[in-house]
């Protein structure tokens, strides 16, 4: 207990705020007392000075608590022959489920659907997919509002087969542009 108290006092330090002097910024800093108080770490984080435990625990808690939405997988063939997955959640129709992601091989040429619901298009991070914990949280938030979520699963990620010699890179915006166009064909509203 004494060691924890010592560490807590040692970590407590005055917060320094650096900014260019001006009427607006001075008023903002003066009106925000938390910027002038000392920094006090959360007590249970005293022994996790570098934040590694918090990073791991956040991931574990997300995996345990995140509900898995029902996805419908649509494979979209791109102009260059590449393939991306479109994982839809929040739609009323549900196909046969396989490993949490429903499979439905559609080329984006189906009939247009109309919906009063907003459609939100998401893209996962590097090496991610629609089943990544952070994506599940975002999709659940979207679906809980009654909206439709579409996760674009990039080439070669999330069990989408690589059909060309071109792999996924975040710098390739053409795949996302074609995805937006396909979603607009499906839900033109």
mmCIF file of C-alpha atoms in Angstrom:
data_model
loop_
_atom_site.group_PDB
_atom_site.id
_atom_site.type_symbol
_atom_site.label_atom_id
_atom_site.label_comp_id
_atom_site.label_asym_id
_atom_site.label_seq_id
_atom_site.Cartn_x
_atom_site.Cartn_y
_atom_site.Cartn_z
ATOM 1 C CA UNK A 1 0.000 0.000 0.000
ATOM 2 C CA UNK A 2 2.840 2.385 0.822
ATOM 3 C CA UNK A 3 4.541 1.594 -2.483
ATOM 4 C CA UNK A 4 1.333 2.304 -4.397
ATOM 5 C CA UNK A 5 0.869 5.587 -2.514
ATOM 6 C CA UNK A 6 4.466 6.587 -3.276
ATOM 7 C CA UNK A 7 4.060 5.787 -6.992
ATOM 8 C CA UNK A 8 0.753 7.659 -7.079
ATOM 9 C CA UNK A 9 2.315 10.785 -5.536
ATOM 10 C CA UNK A 10 5.388 10.501 -7.782
ATOM 11 C CA UNK A 11 3.251 10.305 -10.928
ATOM 12 C CA UNK A 12 1.080 13.236 -9.877
ATOM 13 C CA UNK A 13 2.493 16.275 -11.576
ATOM 14 C CA UNK A 14 1.383 19.647 -12.757
ATOM 15 C CA UNK A 15 -0.005 19.782 -16.276
ATOM 16 C CA UNK A 16 1.818 22.211 -18.537
ATOM 17 C CA UNK A 17 -0.192 23.738 -21.353
ATOM 18 C CA UNK A 18 1.651 25.432 -24.198
ATOM 19 C CA UNK A 19 -0.227 27.632 -26.632
ATOM 20 C CA UNK A 20 0.132 30.856 -28.583
ATOM 21 C CA UNK A 21 -1.177 33.710 -26.466
ATOM 22 C CA UNK A 22 -4.403 35.179 -27.718
ATOM 23 C CA UNK A 23 -7.746 36.291 -26.351
ATOM 24 C CA UNK A 24 -9.701 33.213 -27.479
ATOM 25 C CA UNK A 25 -7.126 30.585 -26.427
ATOM 26 C CA UNK A 26 -6.432 32.327 -23.095
ATOM 27 C CA UNK A 27 -10.157 32.365 -22.339
ATOM 28 C CA UNK A 28 -10.395 28.674 -23.260
ATOM 29 C CA UNK A 29 -7.495 27.660 -20.995
ATOM 30 C CA UNK A 30 -8.723 29.901 -18.152
ATOM 31 C CA UNK A 31 -12.205 28.419 -18.467
ATOM 32 C CA UNK A 32 -10.945 24.836 -18.252
ATOM 33 C CA UNK A 33 -9.673 24.208 -14.694
ATOM 34 C CA UNK A 34 -8.702 20.608 -15.470
ATOM 35 C CA UNK A 35 -5.872 21.961 -17.634
ATOM 36 C CA UNK A 36 -4.348 23.724 -14.609
ATOM 37 C CA UNK A 37 -4.671 20.832 -12.125
ATOM 38 C CA UNK A 38 -2.027 18.183 -11.674
ATOM 39 C CA UNK A 39 -2.283 14.965 -13.639
ATOM 40 C CA UNK A 40 -3.532 12.106 -11.484
ATOM 41 C CA UNK A 41 -3.471 8.620 -13.015
ATOM 42 C CA UNK A 42 -6.369 6.278 -12.439
ATOM 43 C CA UNK A 43 -5.556 4.367 -9.209
ATOM 44 C CA UNK A 44 -5.842 0.873 -10.734
ATOM 45 C CA UNK A 45 -3.388 1.880 -13.457
ATOM 46 C CA UNK A 46 -0.560 2.719 -11.024
ATOM 47 C CA UNK A 47 1.289 -0.481 -11.761
ATOM 48 C CA UNK A 48 0.684 -0.203 -15.509
ATOM 49 C CA UNK A 49 2.773 2.897 -16.147
ATOM 50 C CA UNK A 50 3.223 2.213 -19.871
ATOM 51 C CA UNK A 51 -0.404 1.186 -20.523
ATOM 52 C CA UNK A 52 0.200 -2.341 -21.838
ATOM 53 C CA UNK A 53 -2.273 -3.993 -19.445
ATOM 54 C CA UNK A 54 -4.973 -1.482 -20.374
ATOM 55 C CA UNK A 55 -4.434 -2.180 -24.084
ATOM 56 C CA UNK A 56 -4.741 -5.931 -23.553
ATOM 57 C CA UNK A 57 -7.718 -5.662 -21.197
ATOM 58 C CA UNK A 58 -9.613 -3.404 -23.579
ATOM 59 C CA UNK A 59 -9.239 -5.994 -26.340
ATOM 60 C CA UNK A 60 -10.267 -8.858 -24.028
ATOM 61 C CA UNK A 61 -13.325 -6.993 -22.720
ATOM 62 C CA UNK A 62 -14.385 -6.028 -26.249
ATOM 63 C CA UNK A 63 -14.174 -9.655 -27.374
ATOM 64 C CA UNK A 64 -16.204 -10.867 -24.388
ATOM 65 C CA UNK A 65 -18.915 -8.210 -24.467
ATOM 66 C CA UNK A 66 -19.360 -7.471 -28.165
ATOM 67 C CA UNK A 67 -22.451 -9.025 -29.655
ATOM 68 C CA UNK A 68 -21.943 -10.564 -33.045
ATOM 69 C CA UNK A 69 -24.332 -8.997 -35.555
ATOM 70 C CA UNK A 70 -25.808 -11.140 -38.302
ATOM 71 C CA UNK A 71 -23.936 -10.388 -41.500
ATOM 72 C CA UNK A 72 -24.881 -11.174 -45.082
ATOM 73 C CA UNK A 73 -21.808 -11.526 -47.319
ATOM 74 C CA UNK A 74 -21.938 -10.228 -50.870
ATOM 75 C CA UNK A 75 -18.898 -10.673 -53.097
ATOM 76 C CA UNK A 76 -18.346 -7.697 -55.373
ATOM 77 C CA UNK A 77 -16.239 -8.223 -58.504
ATOM 78 C CA UNK A 78 -14.279 -5.067 -59.282
ATOM 79 C CA UNK A 79 -13.435 -3.668 -62.715
ATOM 80 C CA UNK A 80 -9.883 -5.088 -62.605
ATOM 81 C CA UNK A 81 -11.159 -8.582 -61.689
ATOM 82 C CA UNK A 82 -10.413 -8.187 -57.988
ATOM 83 C CA UNK A 83 -12.937 -9.155 -55.343
ATOM 84 C CA UNK A 84 -14.030 -7.419 -52.153
ATOM 85 C CA UNK A 85 -16.586 -8.594 -49.645
ATOM 86 C CA UNK A 86 -19.548 -6.504 -48.600
ATOM 87 C CA UNK A 87 -20.775 -7.643 -45.180
ATOM 88 C CA UNK A 88 -24.260 -6.232 -44.615
ATOM 89 C CA UNK A 89 -25.835 -5.925 -41.166
ATOM 90 C CA UNK A 90 -29.159 -4.427 -40.191
ATOM 91 C CA UNK A 91 -31.064 -5.664 -43.218
ATOM 92 C CA UNK A 92 -34.254 -7.617 -42.668
ATOM 93 C CA UNK A 93 -33.358 -10.507 -44.966
ATOM 94 C CA UNK A 94 -31.061 -13.237 -43.712
ATOM 95 C CA UNK A 95 -29.419 -16.014 -45.731
ATOM 96 C CA UNK A 96 -28.010 -19.304 -44.505
ATOM 97 C CA UNK A 97 -25.317 -18.679 -41.895
ATOM 98 C CA UNK A 98 -21.744 -19.974 -42.083
ATOM 99 C CA UNK A 99 -19.149 -19.066 -39.427
ATOM 100 C CA UNK A 100 -20.976 -15.915 -38.359
ATOM 101 C CA UNK A 101 -20.879 -14.440 -41.860
ATOM 102 C CA UNK A 102 -23.612 -15.370 -44.273
ATOM 103 C CA UNK A 103 -22.496 -16.245 -47.772
ATOM 104 C CA UNK A 104 -24.298 -14.900 -50.801
ATOM 105 C CA UNK A 105 -22.415 -14.635 -54.093
ATOM 106 C CA UNK A 106 -23.933 -11.621 -55.798
ATOM 107 C CA UNK A 107 -22.092 -9.554 -58.364
ATOM 108 C CA UNK A 108 -23.734 -6.229 -57.460
ATOM 109 C CA UNK A 109 -26.167 -6.467 -60.397
ATOM 110 C CA UNK A 110 -29.298 -7.269 -58.350
ATOM 111 C CA UNK A 111 -32.395 -5.129 -58.337
ATOM 112 C CA UNK A 112 -32.229 -1.856 -56.450
ATOM 113 C CA UNK A 113 -33.815 -1.798 -53.017
ATOM 114 C CA UNK A 114 -35.351 1.234 -51.400
ATOM 115 C CA UNK A 115 -34.991 1.988 -47.733
ATOM 116 C CA UNK A 116 -35.765 4.898 -45.446
ATOM 117 C CA UNK A 117 -32.806 3.766 -43.300
ATOM 118 C CA UNK A 118 -29.406 5.402 -43.606
ATOM 119 C CA UNK A 119 -26.689 3.121 -44.977
ATOM 120 C CA UNK A 120 -23.230 3.481 -43.409
ATOM 121 C CA UNK A 121 -20.215 2.109 -45.301
ATOM 122 C CA UNK A 122 -17.244 1.074 -43.170
ATOM 123 C CA UNK A 123 -13.761 -0.137 -43.969
ATOM 124 C CA UNK A 124 -11.705 -2.219 -41.552
ATOM 125 C CA UNK A 125 -8.079 -1.563 -40.659
ATOM 126 C CA UNK A 126 -5.015 -3.421 -41.851
ATOM 127 C CA UNK A 127 -5.440 -7.200 -41.553
ATOM 128 C CA UNK A 128 -8.934 -6.715 -40.122
ATOM 129 C CA UNK A 129 -12.399 -7.766 -41.203
ATOM 130 C CA UNK A 130 -16.009 -7.258 -40.189
ATOM 131 C CA UNK A 131 -15.518 -9.641 -37.249
ATOM 132 C CA UNK A 132 -12.674 -7.620 -35.682
ATOM 133 C CA UNK A 133 -13.689 -6.489 -32.165
ATOM 134 C CA UNK A 134 -13.570 -2.781 -32.989
ATOM 135 C CA UNK A 135 -15.696 -3.305 -36.101
ATOM 136 C CA UNK A 136 -18.258 -5.339 -34.152
ATOM 137 C CA UNK A 137 -18.646 -2.443 -31.736
ATOM 138 C CA UNK A 138 -19.106 0.090 -34.526
ATOM 139 C CA UNK A 139 -21.529 -2.133 -36.465
ATOM 140 C CA UNK A 140 -23.573 -2.850 -33.320
ATOM 141 C CA UNK A 141 -23.851 0.892 -32.670
ATOM 142 C CA UNK A 142 -25.041 1.527 -36.220
ATOM 143 C CA UNK A 143 -27.534 -1.348 -36.240
ATOM 144 C CA UNK A 144 -28.900 -0.383 -32.796
ATOM 145 C CA UNK A 145 -29.952 2.960 -34.313
ATOM 146 C CA UNK A 146 -31.959 1.108 -36.948
ATOM 147 C CA UNK A 147 -29.473 1.857 -39.715
ATOM 148 C CA UNK A 148 -27.799 -0.493 -42.188
ATOM 149 C CA UNK A 149 -24.058 -1.127 -41.896
ATOM 150 C CA UNK A 150 -21.913 -2.327 -44.791
ATOM 151 C CA UNK A 151 -18.342 -3.373 -44.077
ATOM 152 C CA UNK A 152 -16.115 -3.449 -47.138
ATOM 153 C CA UNK A 153 -13.805 -6.418 -46.569
ATOM 154 C CA UNK A 154 -10.711 -5.745 -48.644
ATOM 155 C CA UNK A 155 -9.001 -8.049 -51.130
ATOM 156 C CA UNK A 156 -7.480 -11.062 -49.400
ATOM 157 C CA UNK A 157 -8.814 -10.113 -45.949
ATOM 158 C CA UNK A 158 -11.535 -11.758 -43.866
ATOM 159 C CA UNK A 159 -11.775 -14.941 -45.988
ATOM 160 C CA UNK A 160 -12.219 -12.971 -49.240
ATOM 161 C CA UNK A 161 -10.090 -14.761 -51.817
ATOM 162 C CA UNK A 162 -7.439 -12.847 -53.701
ATOM 163 C CA UNK A 163 -8.532 -13.133 -57.342
ATOM 164 C CA UNK A 164 -5.840 -10.949 -58.931
ATOM 165 C CA UNK A 165 -2.163 -10.315 -58.326
ATOM 166 C CA UNK A 166 -3.076 -7.025 -56.669
ATOM 167 C CA UNK A 167 -3.359 -7.160 -52.890
ATOM 168 C CA UNK A 168 -4.961 -4.818 -50.368
ATOM 169 C CA UNK A 169 -3.396 -1.491 -49.564
ATOM 170 C CA UNK A 170 -5.034 1.450 -47.819
ATOM 171 C CA UNK A 171 -3.658 3.732 -50.537
ATOM 172 C CA UNK A 172 -5.864 2.065 -53.173
ATOM 173 C CA UNK A 173 -9.029 4.136 -52.989
ATOM 174 C CA UNK A 174 -10.476 2.739 -56.213
ATOM 175 C CA UNK A 175 -11.778 -0.370 -54.422
ATOM 176 C CA UNK A 176 -13.653 1.790 -51.921
ATOM 177 C CA UNK A 177 -14.997 4.040 -54.710
ATOM 178 C CA UNK A 178 -16.379 1.001 -56.553
ATOM 179 C CA UNK A 179 -17.897 -0.238 -53.291
ATOM 180 C CA UNK A 180 -19.676 3.095 -52.757
ATOM 181 C CA UNK A 181 -21.015 2.925 -56.328
ATOM 182 C CA UNK A 182 -22.288 -0.641 -55.789
ATOM 183 C CA UNK A 183 -23.996 0.307 -52.525
ATOM 184 C CA UNK A 184 -25.628 3.256 -54.274
ATOM 185 C CA UNK A 185 -26.930 0.875 -56.957
ATOM 186 C CA UNK A 186 -28.428 -1.332 -54.252
ATOM 187 C CA UNK A 187 -29.804 1.536 -52.139
ATOM 188 C CA UNK A 188 -30.094 4.597 -54.410
ATOM 189 C CA UNK A 189 -31.888 6.652 -51.749
#
